[in-house]
GROMACS .gro file of N, CA, C and O in nm:
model
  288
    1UNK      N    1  -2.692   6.337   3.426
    1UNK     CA    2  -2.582   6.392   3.501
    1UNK      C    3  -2.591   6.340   3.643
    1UNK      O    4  -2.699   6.343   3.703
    2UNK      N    5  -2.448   6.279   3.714
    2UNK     CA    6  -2.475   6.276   3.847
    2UNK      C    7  -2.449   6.389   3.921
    2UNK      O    8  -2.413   6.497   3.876
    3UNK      N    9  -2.473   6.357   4.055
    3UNK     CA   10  -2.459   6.429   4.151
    3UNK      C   11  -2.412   6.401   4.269
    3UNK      O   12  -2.478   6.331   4.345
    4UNK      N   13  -2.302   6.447   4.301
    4UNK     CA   14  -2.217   6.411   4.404
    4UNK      C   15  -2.310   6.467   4.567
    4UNK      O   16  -2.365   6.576   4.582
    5UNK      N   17  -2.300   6.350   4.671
    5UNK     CA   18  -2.348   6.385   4.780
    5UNK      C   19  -2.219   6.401   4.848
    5UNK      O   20  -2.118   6.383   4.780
    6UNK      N   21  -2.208   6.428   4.963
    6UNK     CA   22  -2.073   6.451   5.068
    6UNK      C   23  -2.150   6.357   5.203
    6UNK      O   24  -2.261   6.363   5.258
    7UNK      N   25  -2.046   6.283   5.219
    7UNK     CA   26  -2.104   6.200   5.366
    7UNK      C   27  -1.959   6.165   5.432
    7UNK      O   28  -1.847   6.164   5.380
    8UNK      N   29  -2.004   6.134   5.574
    8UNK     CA   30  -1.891   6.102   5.623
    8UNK      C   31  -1.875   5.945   5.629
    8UNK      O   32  -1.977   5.877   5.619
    9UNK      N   33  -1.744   5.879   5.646
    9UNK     CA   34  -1.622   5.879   5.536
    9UNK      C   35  -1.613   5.911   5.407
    9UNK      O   36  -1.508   5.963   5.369
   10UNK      N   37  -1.696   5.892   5.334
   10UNK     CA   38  -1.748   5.883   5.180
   10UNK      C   39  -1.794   5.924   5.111
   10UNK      O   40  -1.904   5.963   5.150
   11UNK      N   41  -1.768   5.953   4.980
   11UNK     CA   42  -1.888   6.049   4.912
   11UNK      C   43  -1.932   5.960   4.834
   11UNK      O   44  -1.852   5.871   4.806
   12UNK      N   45  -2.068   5.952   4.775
   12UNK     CA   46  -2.080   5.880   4.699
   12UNK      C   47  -2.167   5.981   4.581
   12UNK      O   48  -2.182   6.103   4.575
   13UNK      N   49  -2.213   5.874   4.495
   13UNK     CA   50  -2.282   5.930   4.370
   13UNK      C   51  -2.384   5.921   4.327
   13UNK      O   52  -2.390   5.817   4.262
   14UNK      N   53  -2.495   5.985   4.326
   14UNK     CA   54  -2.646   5.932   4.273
   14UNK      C   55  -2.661   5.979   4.154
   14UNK      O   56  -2.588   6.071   4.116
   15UNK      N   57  -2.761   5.925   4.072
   15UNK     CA   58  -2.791   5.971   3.986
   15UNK      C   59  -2.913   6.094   3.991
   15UNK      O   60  -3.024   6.099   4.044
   16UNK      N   61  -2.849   6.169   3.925
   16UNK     CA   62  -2.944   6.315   3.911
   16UNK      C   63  -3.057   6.366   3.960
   16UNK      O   64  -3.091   6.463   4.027
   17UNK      N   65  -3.140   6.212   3.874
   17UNK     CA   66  -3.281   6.151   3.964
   17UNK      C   67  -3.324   6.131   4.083
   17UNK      O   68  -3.442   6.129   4.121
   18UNK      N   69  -3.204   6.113   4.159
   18UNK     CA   70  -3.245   6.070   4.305
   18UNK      C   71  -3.189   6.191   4.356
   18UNK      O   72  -3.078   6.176   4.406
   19UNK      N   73  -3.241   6.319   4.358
   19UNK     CA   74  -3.151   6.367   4.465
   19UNK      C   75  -3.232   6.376   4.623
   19UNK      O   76  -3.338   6.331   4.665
   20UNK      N   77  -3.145   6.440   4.671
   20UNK     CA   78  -3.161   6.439   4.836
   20UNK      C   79  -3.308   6.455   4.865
   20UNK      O   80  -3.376   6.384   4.940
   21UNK      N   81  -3.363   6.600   4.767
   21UNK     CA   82  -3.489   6.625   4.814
   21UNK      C   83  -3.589   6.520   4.801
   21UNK      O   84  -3.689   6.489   4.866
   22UNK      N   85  -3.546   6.488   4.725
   22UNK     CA   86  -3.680   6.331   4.667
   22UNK      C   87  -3.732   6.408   4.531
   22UNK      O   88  -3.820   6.340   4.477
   23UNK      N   89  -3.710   6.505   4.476
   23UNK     CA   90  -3.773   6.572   4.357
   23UNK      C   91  -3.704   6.501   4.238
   23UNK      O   92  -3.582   6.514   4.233
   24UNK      N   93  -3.762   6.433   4.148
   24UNK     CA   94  -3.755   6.390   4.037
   24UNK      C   95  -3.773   6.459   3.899
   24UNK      O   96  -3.874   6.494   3.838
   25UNK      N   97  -3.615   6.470   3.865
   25UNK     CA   98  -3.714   6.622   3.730
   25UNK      C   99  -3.665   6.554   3.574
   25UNK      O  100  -3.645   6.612   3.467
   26UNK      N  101  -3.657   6.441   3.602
   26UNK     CA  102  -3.675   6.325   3.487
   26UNK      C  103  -3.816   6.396   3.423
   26UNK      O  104  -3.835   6.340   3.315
   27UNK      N  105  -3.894   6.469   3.440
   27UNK     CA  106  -4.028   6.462   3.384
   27UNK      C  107  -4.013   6.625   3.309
   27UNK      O  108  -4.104   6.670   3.241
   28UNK      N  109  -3.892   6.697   3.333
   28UNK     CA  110  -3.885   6.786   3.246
   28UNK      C  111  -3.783   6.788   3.125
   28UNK      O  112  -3.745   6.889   3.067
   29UNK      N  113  -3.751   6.674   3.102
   29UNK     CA  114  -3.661   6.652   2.959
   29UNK      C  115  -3.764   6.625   2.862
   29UNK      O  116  -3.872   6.567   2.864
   30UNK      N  117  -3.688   6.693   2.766
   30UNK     CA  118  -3.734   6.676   2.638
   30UNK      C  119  -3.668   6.612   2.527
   30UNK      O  120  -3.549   6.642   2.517
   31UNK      N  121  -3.720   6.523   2.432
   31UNK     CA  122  -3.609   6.475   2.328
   31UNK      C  123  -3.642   6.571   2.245
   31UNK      O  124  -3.750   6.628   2.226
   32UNK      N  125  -3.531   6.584   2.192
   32UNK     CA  126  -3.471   6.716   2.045
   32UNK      C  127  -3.501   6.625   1.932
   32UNK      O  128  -3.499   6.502   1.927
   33UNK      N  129  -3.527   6.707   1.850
   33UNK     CA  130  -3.609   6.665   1.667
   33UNK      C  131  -3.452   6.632   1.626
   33UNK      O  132  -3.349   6.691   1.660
   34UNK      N  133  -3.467   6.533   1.552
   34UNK     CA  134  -3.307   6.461   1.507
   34UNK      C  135  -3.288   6.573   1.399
   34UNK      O  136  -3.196   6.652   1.378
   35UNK      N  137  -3.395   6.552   1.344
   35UNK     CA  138  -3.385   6.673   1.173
   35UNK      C  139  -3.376   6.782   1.212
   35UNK      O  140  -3.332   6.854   1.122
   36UNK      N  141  -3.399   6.844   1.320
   36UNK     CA  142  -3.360   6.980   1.370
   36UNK      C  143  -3.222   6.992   1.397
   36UNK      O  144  -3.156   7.094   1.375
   37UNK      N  145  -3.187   6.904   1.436
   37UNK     CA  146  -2.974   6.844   1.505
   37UNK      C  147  -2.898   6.856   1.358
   37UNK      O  148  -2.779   6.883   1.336
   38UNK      N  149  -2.996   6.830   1.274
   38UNK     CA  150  -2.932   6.810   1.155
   38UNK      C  151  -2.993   6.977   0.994
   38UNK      O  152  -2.999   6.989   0.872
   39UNK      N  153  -3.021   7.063   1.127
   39UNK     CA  154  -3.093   7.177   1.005
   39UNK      C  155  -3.177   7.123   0.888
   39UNK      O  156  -3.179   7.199   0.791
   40UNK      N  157  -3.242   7.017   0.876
   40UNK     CA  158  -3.320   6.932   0.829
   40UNK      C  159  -3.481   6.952   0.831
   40UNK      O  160  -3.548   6.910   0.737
   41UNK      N  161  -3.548   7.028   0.960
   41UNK     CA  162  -3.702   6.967   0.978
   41UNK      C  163  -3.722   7.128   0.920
   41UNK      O  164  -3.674   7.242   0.922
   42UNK      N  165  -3.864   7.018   0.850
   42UNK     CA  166  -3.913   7.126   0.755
   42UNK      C  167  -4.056   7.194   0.834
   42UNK      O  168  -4.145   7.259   0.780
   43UNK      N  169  -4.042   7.149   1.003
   43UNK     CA  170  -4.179   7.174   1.058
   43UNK      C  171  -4.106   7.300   1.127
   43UNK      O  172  -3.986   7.326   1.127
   44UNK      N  173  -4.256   7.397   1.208
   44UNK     CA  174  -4.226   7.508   1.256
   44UNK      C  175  -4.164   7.421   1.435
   44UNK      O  176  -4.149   7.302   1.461
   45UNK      N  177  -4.144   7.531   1.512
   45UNK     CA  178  -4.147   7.524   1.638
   45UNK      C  179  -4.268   7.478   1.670
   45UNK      O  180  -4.250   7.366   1.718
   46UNK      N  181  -4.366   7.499   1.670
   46UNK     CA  182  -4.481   7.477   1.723
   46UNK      C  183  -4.569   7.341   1.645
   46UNK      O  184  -4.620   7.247   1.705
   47UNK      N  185  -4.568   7.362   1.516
   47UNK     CA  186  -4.579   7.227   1.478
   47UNK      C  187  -4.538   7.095   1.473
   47UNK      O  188  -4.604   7.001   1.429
   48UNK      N  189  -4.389   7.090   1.537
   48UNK     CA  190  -4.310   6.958   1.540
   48UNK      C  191  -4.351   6.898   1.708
   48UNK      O  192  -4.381   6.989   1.786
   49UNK      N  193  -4.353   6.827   1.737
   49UNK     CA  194  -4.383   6.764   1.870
   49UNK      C  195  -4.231   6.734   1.970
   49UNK      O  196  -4.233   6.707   2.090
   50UNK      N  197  -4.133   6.745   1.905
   50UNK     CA  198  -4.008   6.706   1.971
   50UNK      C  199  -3.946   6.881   1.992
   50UNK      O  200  -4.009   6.984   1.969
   51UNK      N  201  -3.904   6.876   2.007
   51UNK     CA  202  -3.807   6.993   2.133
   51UNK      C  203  -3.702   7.106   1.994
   51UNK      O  204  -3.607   7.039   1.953
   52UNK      N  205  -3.709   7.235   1.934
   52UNK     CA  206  -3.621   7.284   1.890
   52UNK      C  207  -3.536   7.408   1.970
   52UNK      O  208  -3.567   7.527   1.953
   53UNK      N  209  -3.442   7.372   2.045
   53UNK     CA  210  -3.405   7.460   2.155
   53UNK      C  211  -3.322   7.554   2.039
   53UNK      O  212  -3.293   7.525   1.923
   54UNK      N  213  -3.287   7.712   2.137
   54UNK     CA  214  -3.209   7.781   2.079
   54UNK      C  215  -3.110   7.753   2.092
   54UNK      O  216  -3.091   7.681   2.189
   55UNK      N  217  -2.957   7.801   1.985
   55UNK     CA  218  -2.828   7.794   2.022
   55UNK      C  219  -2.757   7.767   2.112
   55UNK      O  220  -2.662   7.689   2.101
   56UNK      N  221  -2.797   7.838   2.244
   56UNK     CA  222  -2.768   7.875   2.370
   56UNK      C  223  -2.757   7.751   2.430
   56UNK      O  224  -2.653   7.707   2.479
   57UNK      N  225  -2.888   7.681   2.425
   57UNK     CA  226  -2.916   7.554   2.510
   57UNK      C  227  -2.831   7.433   2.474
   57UNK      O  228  -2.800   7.401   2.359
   58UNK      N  229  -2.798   7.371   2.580
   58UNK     CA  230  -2.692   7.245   2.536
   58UNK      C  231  -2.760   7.116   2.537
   58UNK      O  232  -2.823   7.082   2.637
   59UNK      N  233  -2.751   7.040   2.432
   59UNK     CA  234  -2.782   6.908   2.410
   59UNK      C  235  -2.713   6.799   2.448
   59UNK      O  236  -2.599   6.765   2.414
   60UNK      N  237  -2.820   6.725   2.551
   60UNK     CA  238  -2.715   6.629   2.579
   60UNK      C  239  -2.790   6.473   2.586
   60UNK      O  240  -2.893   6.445   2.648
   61UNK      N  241  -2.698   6.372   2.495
   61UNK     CA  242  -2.761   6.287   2.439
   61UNK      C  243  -2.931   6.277   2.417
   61UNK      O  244  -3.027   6.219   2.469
   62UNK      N  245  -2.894   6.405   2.269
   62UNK     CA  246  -3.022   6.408   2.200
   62UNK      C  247  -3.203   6.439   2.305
   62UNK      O  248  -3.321   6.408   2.286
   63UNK      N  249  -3.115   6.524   2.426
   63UNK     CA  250  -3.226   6.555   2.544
   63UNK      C  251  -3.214   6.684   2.546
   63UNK      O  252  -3.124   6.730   2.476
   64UNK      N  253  -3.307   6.788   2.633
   64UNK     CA  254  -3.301   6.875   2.673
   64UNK      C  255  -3.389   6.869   2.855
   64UNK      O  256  -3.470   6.788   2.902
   65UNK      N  257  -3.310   7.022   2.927
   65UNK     CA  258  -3.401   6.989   3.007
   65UNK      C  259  -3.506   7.099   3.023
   65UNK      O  260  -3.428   7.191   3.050
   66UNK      N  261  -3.612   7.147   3.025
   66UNK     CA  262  -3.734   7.233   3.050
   66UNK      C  263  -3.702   7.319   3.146
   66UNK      O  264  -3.639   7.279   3.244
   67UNK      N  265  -3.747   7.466   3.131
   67UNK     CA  266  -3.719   7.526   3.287
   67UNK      C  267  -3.843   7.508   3.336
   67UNK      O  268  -3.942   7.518   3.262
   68UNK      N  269  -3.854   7.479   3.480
   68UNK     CA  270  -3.989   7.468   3.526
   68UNK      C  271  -4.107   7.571   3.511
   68UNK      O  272  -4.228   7.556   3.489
   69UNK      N  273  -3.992   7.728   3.541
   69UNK     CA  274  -4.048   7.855   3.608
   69UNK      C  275  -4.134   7.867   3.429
   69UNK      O  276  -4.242   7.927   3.424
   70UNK      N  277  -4.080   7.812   3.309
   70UNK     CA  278  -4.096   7.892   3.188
   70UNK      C  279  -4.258   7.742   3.144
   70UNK      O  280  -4.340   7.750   3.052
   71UNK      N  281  -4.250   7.680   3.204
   71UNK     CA  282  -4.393   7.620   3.135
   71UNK      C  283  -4.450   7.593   3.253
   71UNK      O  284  -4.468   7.473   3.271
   72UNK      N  285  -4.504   7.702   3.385
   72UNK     CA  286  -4.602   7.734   3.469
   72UNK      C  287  -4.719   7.790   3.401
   72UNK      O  288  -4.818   7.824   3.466
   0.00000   0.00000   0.00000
């Protein structure tokens, strides 16, 4: 996802990654179990190594993102 900065004349666009603060949270995505996308994996939550988010959470190209506060 980008992210719009506001500058004068111009706004421009960074990518997500770069924002203002310098914080990079590229390192809290997760890729989602394809066979999970597909009600398919026959592994638990805890046994599969890729990501089974709840309902709630939105997938976006086959990513998720981590809350920080929830894996302190």
């Amino acid at each position: 996802m980008a992210q719009l900065v506001h500058s004068s004349p111009q706004m421009v666009i960074l990518p997500a990654s770069s924002t203002p603060g310098g914080k990079d949270s590229r390192w809290l995505t997760l890729e989602v179990c394809r066979e999970f996308q597909r009600s398919k994996c026959s592994r638990s939550d805890t046994e599969c190594k890729f990501a089974h988010p709840p309902p709630h959470v939105e997938i976006q190209n086959g990513r998720v993102v981590a809350c920080f506060d929830s894996i302190k």
